[in-house]
XYZ file of C-alpha atoms in Angstrom:
314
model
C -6.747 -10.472 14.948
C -6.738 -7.210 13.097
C -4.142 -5.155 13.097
C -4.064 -1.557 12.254
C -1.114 1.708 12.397
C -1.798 5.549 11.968
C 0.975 7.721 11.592
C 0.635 11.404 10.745
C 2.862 13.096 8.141
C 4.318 16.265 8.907
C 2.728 18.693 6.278
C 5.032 19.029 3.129
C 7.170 22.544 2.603
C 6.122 22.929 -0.178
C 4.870 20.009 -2.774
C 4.689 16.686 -2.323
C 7.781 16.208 -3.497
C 9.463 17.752 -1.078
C 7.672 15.872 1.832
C 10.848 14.883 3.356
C 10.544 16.535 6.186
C 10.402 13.676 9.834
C 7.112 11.826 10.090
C 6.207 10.979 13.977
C 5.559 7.404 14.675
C 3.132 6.356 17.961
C 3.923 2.289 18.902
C 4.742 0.898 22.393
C 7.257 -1.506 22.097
C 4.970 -4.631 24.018
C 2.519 -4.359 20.917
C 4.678 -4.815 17.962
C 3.314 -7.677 15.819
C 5.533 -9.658 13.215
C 3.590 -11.736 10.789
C 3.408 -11.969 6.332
C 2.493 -9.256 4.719
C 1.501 -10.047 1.354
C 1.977 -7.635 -1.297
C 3.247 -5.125 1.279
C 6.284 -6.327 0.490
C 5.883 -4.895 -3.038
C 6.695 -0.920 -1.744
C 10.085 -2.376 -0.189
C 11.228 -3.613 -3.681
C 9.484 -0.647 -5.381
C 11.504 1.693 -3.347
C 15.227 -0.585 -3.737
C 14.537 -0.198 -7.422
C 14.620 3.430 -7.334
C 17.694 3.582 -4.893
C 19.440 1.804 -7.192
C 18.315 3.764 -10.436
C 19.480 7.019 -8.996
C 22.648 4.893 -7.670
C 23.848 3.461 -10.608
C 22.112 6.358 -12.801
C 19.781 3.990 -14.806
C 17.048 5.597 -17.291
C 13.726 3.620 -16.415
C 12.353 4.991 -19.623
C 14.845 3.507 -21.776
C 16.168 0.448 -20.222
C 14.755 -2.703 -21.006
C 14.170 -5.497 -19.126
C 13.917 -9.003 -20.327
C 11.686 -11.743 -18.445
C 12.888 -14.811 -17.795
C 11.073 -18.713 -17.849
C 11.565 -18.465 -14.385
C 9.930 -15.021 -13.155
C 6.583 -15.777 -15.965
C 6.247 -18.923 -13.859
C 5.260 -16.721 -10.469
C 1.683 -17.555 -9.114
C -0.574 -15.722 -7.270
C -1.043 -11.963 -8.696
C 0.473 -11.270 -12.413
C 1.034 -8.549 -14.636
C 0.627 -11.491 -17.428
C 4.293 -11.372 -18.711
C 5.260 -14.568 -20.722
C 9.015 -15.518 -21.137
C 10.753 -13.910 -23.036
C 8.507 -10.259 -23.156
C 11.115 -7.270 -23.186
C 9.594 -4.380 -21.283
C 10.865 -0.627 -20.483
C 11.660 -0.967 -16.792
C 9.265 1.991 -15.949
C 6.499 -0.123 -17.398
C 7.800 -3.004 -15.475
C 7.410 -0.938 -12.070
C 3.880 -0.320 -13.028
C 3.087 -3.951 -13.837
C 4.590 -4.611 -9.831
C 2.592 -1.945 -8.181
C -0.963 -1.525 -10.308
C -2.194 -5.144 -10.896
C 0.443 -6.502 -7.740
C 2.280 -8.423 -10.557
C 4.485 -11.282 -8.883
C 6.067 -12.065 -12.124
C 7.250 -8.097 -12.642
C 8.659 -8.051 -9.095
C 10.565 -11.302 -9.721
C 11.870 -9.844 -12.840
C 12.331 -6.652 -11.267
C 14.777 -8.673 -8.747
C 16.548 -10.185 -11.172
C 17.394 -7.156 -12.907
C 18.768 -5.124 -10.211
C 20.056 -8.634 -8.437
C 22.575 -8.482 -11.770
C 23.302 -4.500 -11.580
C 24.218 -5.073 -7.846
C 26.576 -8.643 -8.741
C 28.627 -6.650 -11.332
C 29.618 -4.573 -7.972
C 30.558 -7.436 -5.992
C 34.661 -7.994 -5.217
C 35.061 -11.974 -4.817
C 37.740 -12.850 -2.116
C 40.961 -12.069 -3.081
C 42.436 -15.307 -2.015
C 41.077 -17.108 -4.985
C 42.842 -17.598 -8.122
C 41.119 -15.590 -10.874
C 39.105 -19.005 -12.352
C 38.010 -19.414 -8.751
C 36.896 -15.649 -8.641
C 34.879 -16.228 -11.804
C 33.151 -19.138 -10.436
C 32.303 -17.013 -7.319
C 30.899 -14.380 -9.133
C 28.973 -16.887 -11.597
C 27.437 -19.109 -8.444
C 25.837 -15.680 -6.668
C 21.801 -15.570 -7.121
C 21.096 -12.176 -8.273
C 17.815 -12.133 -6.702
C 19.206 -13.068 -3.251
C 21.611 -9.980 -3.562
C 18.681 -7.630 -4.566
C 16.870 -9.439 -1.350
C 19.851 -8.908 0.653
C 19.616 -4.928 -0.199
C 16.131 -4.472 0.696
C 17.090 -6.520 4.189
C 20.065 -3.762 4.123
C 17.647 -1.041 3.493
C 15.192 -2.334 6.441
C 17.409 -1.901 8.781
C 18.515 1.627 7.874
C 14.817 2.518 8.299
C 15.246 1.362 11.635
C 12.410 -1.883 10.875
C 13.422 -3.580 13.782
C 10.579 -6.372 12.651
C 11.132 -7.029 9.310
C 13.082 -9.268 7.284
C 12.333 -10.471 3.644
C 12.617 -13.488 2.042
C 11.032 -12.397 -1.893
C 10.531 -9.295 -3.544
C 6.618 -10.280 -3.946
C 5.216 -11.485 -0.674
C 3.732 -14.337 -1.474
C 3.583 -16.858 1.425
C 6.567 -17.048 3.379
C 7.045 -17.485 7.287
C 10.436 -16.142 6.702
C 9.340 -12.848 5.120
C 7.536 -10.624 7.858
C 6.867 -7.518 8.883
C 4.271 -4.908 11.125
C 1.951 -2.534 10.629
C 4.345 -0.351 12.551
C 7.334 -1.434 10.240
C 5.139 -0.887 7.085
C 4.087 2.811 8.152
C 7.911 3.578 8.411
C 8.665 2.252 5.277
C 6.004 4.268 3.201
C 6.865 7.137 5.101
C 10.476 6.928 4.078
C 9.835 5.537 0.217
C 7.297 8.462 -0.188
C 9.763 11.201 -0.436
C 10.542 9.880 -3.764
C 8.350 11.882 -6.236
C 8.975 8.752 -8.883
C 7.468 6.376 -6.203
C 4.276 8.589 -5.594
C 3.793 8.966 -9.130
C 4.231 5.134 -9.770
C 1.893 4.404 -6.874
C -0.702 6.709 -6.937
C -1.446 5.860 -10.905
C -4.467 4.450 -11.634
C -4.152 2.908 -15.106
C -1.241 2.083 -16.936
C -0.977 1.292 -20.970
C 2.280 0.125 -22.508
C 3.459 -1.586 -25.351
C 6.246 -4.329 -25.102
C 8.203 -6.961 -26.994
C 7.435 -10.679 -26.872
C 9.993 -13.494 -27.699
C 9.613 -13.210 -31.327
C 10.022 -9.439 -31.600
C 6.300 -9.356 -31.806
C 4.765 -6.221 -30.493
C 2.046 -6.496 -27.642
C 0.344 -4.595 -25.251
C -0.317 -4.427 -21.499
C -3.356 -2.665 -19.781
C -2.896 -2.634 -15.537
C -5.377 -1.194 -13.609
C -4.828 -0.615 -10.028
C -6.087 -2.904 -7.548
C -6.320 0.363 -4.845
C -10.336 0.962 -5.140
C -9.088 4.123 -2.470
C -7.617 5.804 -5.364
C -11.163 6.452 -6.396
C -11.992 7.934 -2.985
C -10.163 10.794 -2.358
C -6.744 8.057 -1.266
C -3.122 8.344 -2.191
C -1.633 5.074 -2.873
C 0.107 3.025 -1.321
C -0.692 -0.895 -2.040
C -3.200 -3.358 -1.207
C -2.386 -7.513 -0.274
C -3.608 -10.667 -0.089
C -2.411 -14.345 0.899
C -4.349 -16.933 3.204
C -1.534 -16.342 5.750
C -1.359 -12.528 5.842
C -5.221 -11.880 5.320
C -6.440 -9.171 3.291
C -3.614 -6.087 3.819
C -3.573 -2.157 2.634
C -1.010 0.634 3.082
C -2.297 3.870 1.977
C -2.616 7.477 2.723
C -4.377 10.667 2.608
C -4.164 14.515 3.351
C -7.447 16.838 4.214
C -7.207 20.275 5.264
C -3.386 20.180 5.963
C -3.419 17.107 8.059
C -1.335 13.637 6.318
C -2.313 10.275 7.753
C -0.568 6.856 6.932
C -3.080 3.716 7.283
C -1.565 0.394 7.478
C -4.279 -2.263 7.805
C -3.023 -6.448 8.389
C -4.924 -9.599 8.296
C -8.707 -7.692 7.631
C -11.342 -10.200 7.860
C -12.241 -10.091 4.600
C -11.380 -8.173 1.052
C -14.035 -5.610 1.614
C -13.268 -5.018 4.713
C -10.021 -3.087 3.766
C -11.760 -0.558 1.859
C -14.369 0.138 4.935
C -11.737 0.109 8.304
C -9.435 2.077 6.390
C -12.018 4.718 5.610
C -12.877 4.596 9.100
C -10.359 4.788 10.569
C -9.021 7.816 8.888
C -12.406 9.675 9.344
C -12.718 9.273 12.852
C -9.159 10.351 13.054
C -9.609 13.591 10.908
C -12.705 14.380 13.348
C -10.801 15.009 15.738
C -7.426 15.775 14.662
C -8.702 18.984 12.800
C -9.850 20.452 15.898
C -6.136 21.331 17.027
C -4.156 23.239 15.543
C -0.349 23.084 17.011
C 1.337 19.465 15.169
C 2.367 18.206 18.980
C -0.976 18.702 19.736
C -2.328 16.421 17.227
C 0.163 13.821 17.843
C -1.245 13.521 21.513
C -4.812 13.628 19.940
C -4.028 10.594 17.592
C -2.507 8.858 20.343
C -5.227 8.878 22.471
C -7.568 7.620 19.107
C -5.657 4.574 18.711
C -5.825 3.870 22.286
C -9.276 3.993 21.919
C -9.624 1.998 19.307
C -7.933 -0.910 20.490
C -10.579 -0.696 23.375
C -13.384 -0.315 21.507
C -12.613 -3.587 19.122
C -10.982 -5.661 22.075
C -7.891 -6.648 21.142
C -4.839 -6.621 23.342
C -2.442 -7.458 20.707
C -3.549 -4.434 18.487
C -0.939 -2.197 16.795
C -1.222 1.450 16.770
Protein backbone atom coordinates (compact mmCIF):
# COMPACT_ATOMS: atom_id res chain seq x y z
CA UNK A 1 0.00 0.00 0.00
CA UNK A 2 0.92 3.62 -0.33
CA UNK A 3 0.29 5.85 2.03
CA UNK A 4 0.14 9.54 1.73
CA UNK A 5 -0.96 12.93 4.31
CA UNK A 6 -1.54 16.65 3.22
CA UNK A 7 -1.85 19.12 5.75
CA UNK A 8 -1.99 22.84 5.02
CA UNK A 9 -0.01 25.38 7.07
CA UNK A 10 -1.64 28.36 8.17
CA UNK A 11 0.31 31.23 6.35
CA UNK A 12 3.18 32.62 8.62
CA UNK A 13 2.68 36.35 10.38
CA UNK A 14 5.30 37.35 9.31
CA UNK A 15 8.61 35.12 8.39
CA UNK A 16 9.06 31.80 8.57
CA UNK A 17 10.21 31.97 11.70
CA UNK A 18 7.42 32.97 13.19
CA UNK A 19 5.17 30.21 11.59
CA UNK A 20 3.85 29.18 14.85
CA UNK A 21 0.70 29.98 14.35
CA UNK A 22 -2.05 26.25 14.49
CA UNK A 23 -1.70 24.07 11.42
CA UNK A 24 -5.19 22.13 10.59
CA UNK A 25 -4.89 18.46 10.32
CA UNK A 26 -7.70 16.33 8.00
CA UNK A 27 -7.56 12.26 9.22
CA UNK A 28 -10.58 10.08 10.16
CA UNK A 29 -9.75 8.11 12.92
CA UNK A 30 -10.69 4.37 10.97
CA UNK A 31 -7.69 5.21 8.52
CA UNK A 32 -4.80 5.78 10.73
CA UNK A 33 -1.93 3.47 9.70
CA UNK A 34 1.03 2.49 12.13
CA UNK A 35 3.98 0.95 10.44
CA UNK A 36 8.35 1.90 10.31
CA UNK A 37 9.22 4.83 9.12
CA UNK A 38 12.70 4.87 8.24
CA UNK A 39 14.60 7.94 8.47
CA UNK A 40 11.41 9.79 9.45
CA UNK A 41 12.39 9.15 12.60
CA UNK A 42 15.42 11.43 12.07
CA UNK A 43 13.09 14.97 12.45
CA UNK A 44 11.86 13.51 15.96
CA UNK A 45 15.52 13.37 17.25
CA UNK A 46 16.43 16.49 15.21
CA UNK A 47 13.78 18.39 16.96
CA UNK A 48 14.63 16.69 20.91
CA UNK A 49 18.10 17.98 20.20
CA UNK A 50 17.06 21.44 19.89
CA UNK A 51 14.56 21.25 22.92
CA UNK A 52 17.18 20.33 24.86
CA UNK A 53 19.83 22.96 23.55
CA UNK A 54 17.54 25.82 24.35
CA UNK A 55 16.72 23.75 27.72
CA UNK A 56 19.88 23.28 29.09
CA UNK A 57 21.29 26.47 27.06
CA UNK A 58 23.93 24.49 25.01
CA UNK A 59 25.99 26.42 22.14
CA UNK A 60 25.79 23.95 19.04
CA UNK A 61 28.57 25.98 17.55
CA UNK A 62 30.95 25.39 20.20
CA UNK A 63 30.21 22.18 21.83
CA UNK A 64 31.85 19.22 20.77
CA UNK A 65 30.80 15.98 20.48
CA UNK A 66 32.89 12.92 20.61
CA UNK A 67 31.88 9.56 18.67
CA UNK A 68 32.02 6.57 20.19
CA UNK A 69 33.17 2.66 18.81
CA UNK A 70 29.75 2.03 19.25
CA UNK A 71 27.71 4.83 17.24
CA UNK A 72 30.73 4.52 14.02
CA UNK A 73 29.55 0.91 14.01
CA UNK A 74 25.73 2.01 12.77
CA UNK A 75 24.77 0.49 9.29
CA UNK A 76 22.59 1.52 6.84
CA UNK A 77 22.98 5.46 5.98
CA UNK A 78 26.33 7.27 7.44
CA UNK A 79 27.73 10.52 7.72
CA UNK A 80 31.22 8.41 7.64
CA UNK A 81 32.29 9.24 11.28
CA UNK A 82 35.04 6.81 12.60
CA UNK A 83 35.57 6.39 16.44
CA UNK A 84 36.91 8.62 18.01
CA UNK A 85 36.14 11.92 15.38
CA UNK A 86 35.29 15.06 17.66
CA UNK A 87 32.74 17.16 15.82
CA UNK A 88 30.93 20.68 16.68
CA UNK A 89 27.44 19.45 17.48
CA UNK A 90 25.93 21.81 14.78
CA UNK A 91 27.98 19.89 12.26
CA UNK A 92 26.84 16.75 13.85
CA UNK A 93 23.03 17.78 13.22
CA UNK A 94 23.91 18.27 9.65
CA UNK A 95 25.68 14.93 9.26
CA UNK A 96 21.94 13.38 10.80
CA UNK A 97 19.71 15.29 8.52
CA UNK A 98 21.77 15.90 4.95
CA UNK A 99 23.34 12.46 4.12
CA UNK A 100 20.57 10.59 6.87
CA UNK A 101 23.73 9.68 8.92
CA UNK A 102 22.79 6.72 11.40
CA UNK A 103 26.07 7.00 13.08
CA UNK A 104 25.48 11.06 13.84
CA UNK A 105 22.00 10.30 15.21
CA UNK A 106 23.39 7.54 17.46
CA UNK A 107 25.97 9.91 18.62
CA UNK A 108 23.59 12.59 18.72
CA UNK A 109 21.61 10.23 21.36
CA UNK A 110 24.29 9.61 23.29
CA UNK A 111 25.13 13.06 23.82
CA UNK A 112 21.95 14.43 24.95
CA UNK A 113 21.12 10.72 26.60
CA UNK A 114 24.21 12.01 29.11
CA UNK A 115 22.95 15.85 29.40
CA UNK A 116 19.47 14.40 30.35
CA UNK A 117 21.19 11.46 33.08
CA UNK A 118 23.09 14.27 34.92
CA UNK A 119 19.27 15.46 35.67
CA UNK A 120 18.09 12.29 36.90
CA UNK A 121 17.34 11.96 41.03
CA UNK A 122 18.00 8.08 41.85
CA UNK A 123 15.53 6.79 44.59
CA UNK A 124 16.15 8.13 47.72
CA UNK A 125 15.92 4.89 49.52
CA UNK A 126 19.31 3.82 48.38
CA UNK A 127 22.40 4.36 50.21
CA UNK A 128 24.58 6.85 48.30
CA UNK A 129 26.98 3.76 46.67
CA UNK A 130 23.66 2.30 45.61
CA UNK A 131 22.59 5.77 44.09
CA UNK A 132 25.86 5.85 42.17
CA UNK A 133 25.37 2.52 40.76
CA UNK A 134 21.84 3.64 39.66
CA UNK A 135 22.94 6.50 38.00
CA UNK A 136 26.04 4.56 36.37
CA UNK A 137 23.65 1.44 35.06
CA UNK A 138 21.08 4.09 33.09
CA UNK A 139 21.63 3.90 29.07
CA UNK A 140 21.87 7.39 28.01
CA UNK A 141 20.45 6.68 24.73
CA UNK A 142 17.33 5.00 26.20
CA UNK A 143 16.73 8.29 28.26
CA UNK A 144 17.17 10.51 25.10
CA UNK A 145 14.62 7.74 23.47
CA UNK A 146 12.44 8.02 26.37
CA UNK A 147 12.22 12.03 25.71
CA UNK A 148 11.36 11.88 22.19
CA UNK A 149 8.50 9.08 23.34
CA UNK A 150 7.73 12.04 26.01
CA UNK A 151 7.70 14.57 23.31
CA UNK A 152 5.29 12.30 20.99
CA UNK A 153 2.84 12.31 23.14
CA UNK A 154 2.74 16.05 23.86
CA UNK A 155 2.22 16.42 20.09
CA UNK A 156 -0.70 14.46 20.62
CA UNK A 157 0.99 11.27 18.15
CA UNK A 158 -1.40 8.97 19.32
CA UNK A 159 0.53 6.30 16.80
CA UNK A 160 3.90 6.62 17.44
CA UNK A 161 6.38 5.21 19.63
CA UNK A 162 10.23 4.96 19.04
CA UNK A 163 12.57 2.52 19.66
CA UNK A 164 16.12 4.45 17.99
CA UNK A 165 16.91 7.82 17.17
CA UNK A 166 17.70 6.58 13.39
CA UNK A 167 14.91 4.41 12.10
CA UNK A 168 16.49 1.74 10.94
CA UNK A 169 14.36 -1.46 11.04
CA UNK A 170 12.43 -1.86 14.01
CA UNK A 171 8.76 -3.28 14.51
CA UNK A 172 8.85 -1.49 17.74
CA UNK A 173 9.54 1.98 16.31
CA UNK A 174 6.38 3.20 14.26
CA UNK A 175 4.59 5.83 13.26
CA UNK A 176 1.83 7.47 10.38
CA UNK A 177 1.76 9.64 7.82
CA UNK A 178 -0.75 11.47 9.96
CA UNK A 179 1.66 11.35 13.06
CA UNK A 180 4.63 12.49 10.84
CA UNK A 181 2.66 15.64 9.39
CA UNK A 182 2.08 16.70 13.11
CA UNK A 183 5.42 16.34 14.02
CA UNK A 184 6.98 18.56 11.17
CA UNK A 185 4.36 20.89 11.71
CA UNK A 186 5.28 21.33 15.33
CA UNK A 187 9.39 20.96 14.86
CA UNK A 188 9.09 23.61 12.03
CA UNK A 189 8.52 26.55 14.19
CA UNK A 190 12.05 26.25 15.13
CA UNK A 191 13.98 28.61 12.75
CA UNK A 192 17.34 26.38 13.72
CA UNK A 193 15.43 23.23 12.46
CA UNK A 194 14.37 24.87 9.05
CA UNK A 195 17.70 26.12 8.55
CA UNK A 196 19.31 22.67 9.40
CA UNK A 197 16.80 20.96 7.13
CA UNK A 198 16.34 22.92 4.31
CA UNK A 199 20.41 23.09 3.68
CA UNK A 200 21.59 21.62 0.83
CA UNK A 201 25.33 21.10 1.34
CA UNK A 202 27.22 21.10 4.33
CA UNK A 203 31.30 21.44 4.70
CA UNK A 204 32.98 21.07 8.07
CA UNK A 205 36.13 20.30 9.45
CA UNK A 206 36.52 17.89 12.51
CA UNK A 207 38.97 16.07 14.75
CA UNK A 208 39.87 12.40 14.39
CA UNK A 209 41.32 10.18 17.24
CA UNK A 210 44.76 11.38 16.85
CA UNK A 211 44.01 15.11 16.85
CA UNK A 212 44.31 14.87 13.15
CA UNK A 213 42.27 17.37 11.28
CA UNK A 214 39.69 16.07 8.58
CA UNK A 215 36.94 17.08 6.67
CA UNK A 216 33.30 16.17 5.97
CA UNK A 217 31.29 17.09 2.75
CA UNK A 218 27.17 16.04 3.18
CA UNK A 219 25.02 16.65 0.55
CA UNK A 220 21.40 16.30 1.01
CA UNK A 221 19.66 13.32 -0.01
CA UNK A 222 16.19 15.71 -0.61
CA UNK A 223 16.46 15.95 -4.67
CA UNK A 224 13.01 18.40 -3.78
CA UNK A 225 15.30 20.93 -2.48
CA UNK A 226 16.25 21.46 -6.07
CA UNK A 227 12.59 21.89 -7.07
CA UNK A 228 11.17 24.65 -5.57
CA UNK A 229 10.72 22.08 -1.88
CA UNK A 230 11.41 22.97 1.70
CA UNK A 231 12.88 20.17 3.53
CA UNK A 232 11.87 17.97 5.47
CA UNK A 233 13.63 14.33 5.10
CA UNK A 234 13.56 11.49 2.87
CA UNK A 235 13.74 7.34 4.11
CA UNK A 236 14.44 4.14 3.24
CA UNK A 237 14.41 0.48 4.81
CA UNK A 238 12.94 -2.82 3.15
CA UNK A 239 10.24 -2.64 5.87
CA UNK A 240 9.13 1.01 5.63
CA UNK A 241 9.60 1.37 1.73
CA UNK A 242 10.88 4.39 0.24
CA UNK A 243 9.46 7.49 2.71
CA UNK A 244 9.56 11.58 2.34
CA UNK A 245 8.30 14.39 4.59
CA UNK A 246 8.55 17.66 2.97
CA UNK A 247 6.89 20.88 2.26
CA UNK A 248 6.22 23.79 0.17
CA UNK A 249 4.48 27.30 -0.04
CA UNK A 250 3.14 28.97 -3.56
CA UNK A 251 1.21 32.00 -3.69
CA UNK A 252 0.43 32.12 0.11
CA UNK A 253 -0.77 28.61 0.40
CA UNK A 254 1.75 25.96 2.85
CA UNK A 255 1.29 22.25 2.23
CA UNK A 256 2.93 19.37 4.34
CA UNK A 257 3.51 16.01 2.17
CA UNK A 258 4.14 12.93 4.03
CA UNK A 259 4.63 10.02 1.62
CA UNK A 260 5.13 5.99 3.31
CA UNK A 261 6.12 2.80 1.76
CA UNK A 262 6.38 4.42 -2.20
CA UNK A 263 6.92 1.68 -4.55
CA UNK A 264 10.06 2.57 -5.44
CA UNK A 265 12.94 5.44 -4.77
CA UNK A 266 11.82 7.48 -7.68
CA UNK A 267 8.65 7.29 -7.00
CA UNK A 268 8.94 9.73 -3.98
CA UNK A 269 10.17 12.48 -5.96
CA UNK A 270 7.11 12.07 -8.65
CA UNK A 271 3.78 11.41 -6.05
CA UNK A 272 5.02 14.04 -3.96
CA UNK A 273 5.16 16.51 -6.81
CA UNK A 274 1.86 15.38 -7.67
CA UNK A 275 0.31 15.43 -5.20
CA UNK A 276 1.08 18.91 -4.18
CA UNK A 277 0.27 20.23 -7.75
CA UNK A 278 -3.00 18.88 -8.04
CA UNK A 279 -3.60 20.22 -4.62
CA UNK A 280 -2.37 23.85 -5.40
CA UNK A 281 -4.83 23.64 -8.58
CA UNK A 282 -7.36 23.80 -6.77
CA UNK A 283 -6.64 25.16 -3.49
CA UNK A 284 -5.65 28.60 -5.09
CA UNK A 285 -8.99 29.07 -6.41
CA UNK A 286 -10.44 29.99 -2.81
CA UNK A 287 -9.58 32.41 -1.04
CA UNK A 288 -11.09 32.26 2.75
CA UNK A 289 -8.41 29.45 4.83
CA UNK A 290 -11.79 27.34 5.96
CA UNK A 291 -12.53 27.27 2.58
CA UNK A 292 -9.46 25.62 1.50
CA UNK A 293 -9.46 23.21 4.25
CA UNK A 294 -12.87 21.80 2.86
CA UNK A 295 -11.25 21.96 -0.69
CA UNK A 296 -8.22 19.76 0.43
CA UNK A 297 -10.46 17.52 2.11
CA UNK A 298 -12.42 16.69 -0.61
CA UNK A 299 -8.77 16.15 -2.78
CA UNK A 300 -7.65 13.53 -0.55
CA UNK A 301 -10.90 11.88 -0.67
CA UNK A 302 -10.46 11.75 -4.11
CA UNK A 303 -7.40 10.50 -4.23
CA UNK A 304 -7.83 7.57 -2.24
CA UNK A 305 -10.58 6.73 -4.91
CA UNK A 306 -8.78 7.31 -7.73
CA UNK A 307 -5.64 4.89 -6.60
CA UNK A 308 -8.00 2.28 -4.77
CA UNK A 309 -6.94 1.90 -1.59
CA UNK A 310 -9.17 1.65 1.43
CA UNK A 311 -6.50 1.79 3.92
CA UNK A 312 -5.12 5.17 2.51
CA UNK A 313 -4.17 8.03 4.88
CA UNK A 314 -5.10 11.50 4.20
Amino acid sequence: FFFFFLMIRRPPRSTLSSSSAASDVYKRQEERESREIASLTKIMTLLVAIKLIKRFNIDPFTSIVPISEYAASMTGTSALLESGDKLLLNDLLHGMMLPSGNDAALAISEYFGEVLKATVLPPIDLDPKQQKEYINRLSPRKLFIKEMNRLTQELGMQETVFANPHGLMNFNNHSSAQDVAKLVSAAMKEPYFCQIVNCKRHVCKALDEKQNEKSFSWKNTNKLLWKGFYGIKTGITPTAGPCLATSIEREGISLIVVVLNCKTLNQRWIEVRKLSKWAFSRLKKVNVLEEREKVLQMIVHVCCAALGESSLIY
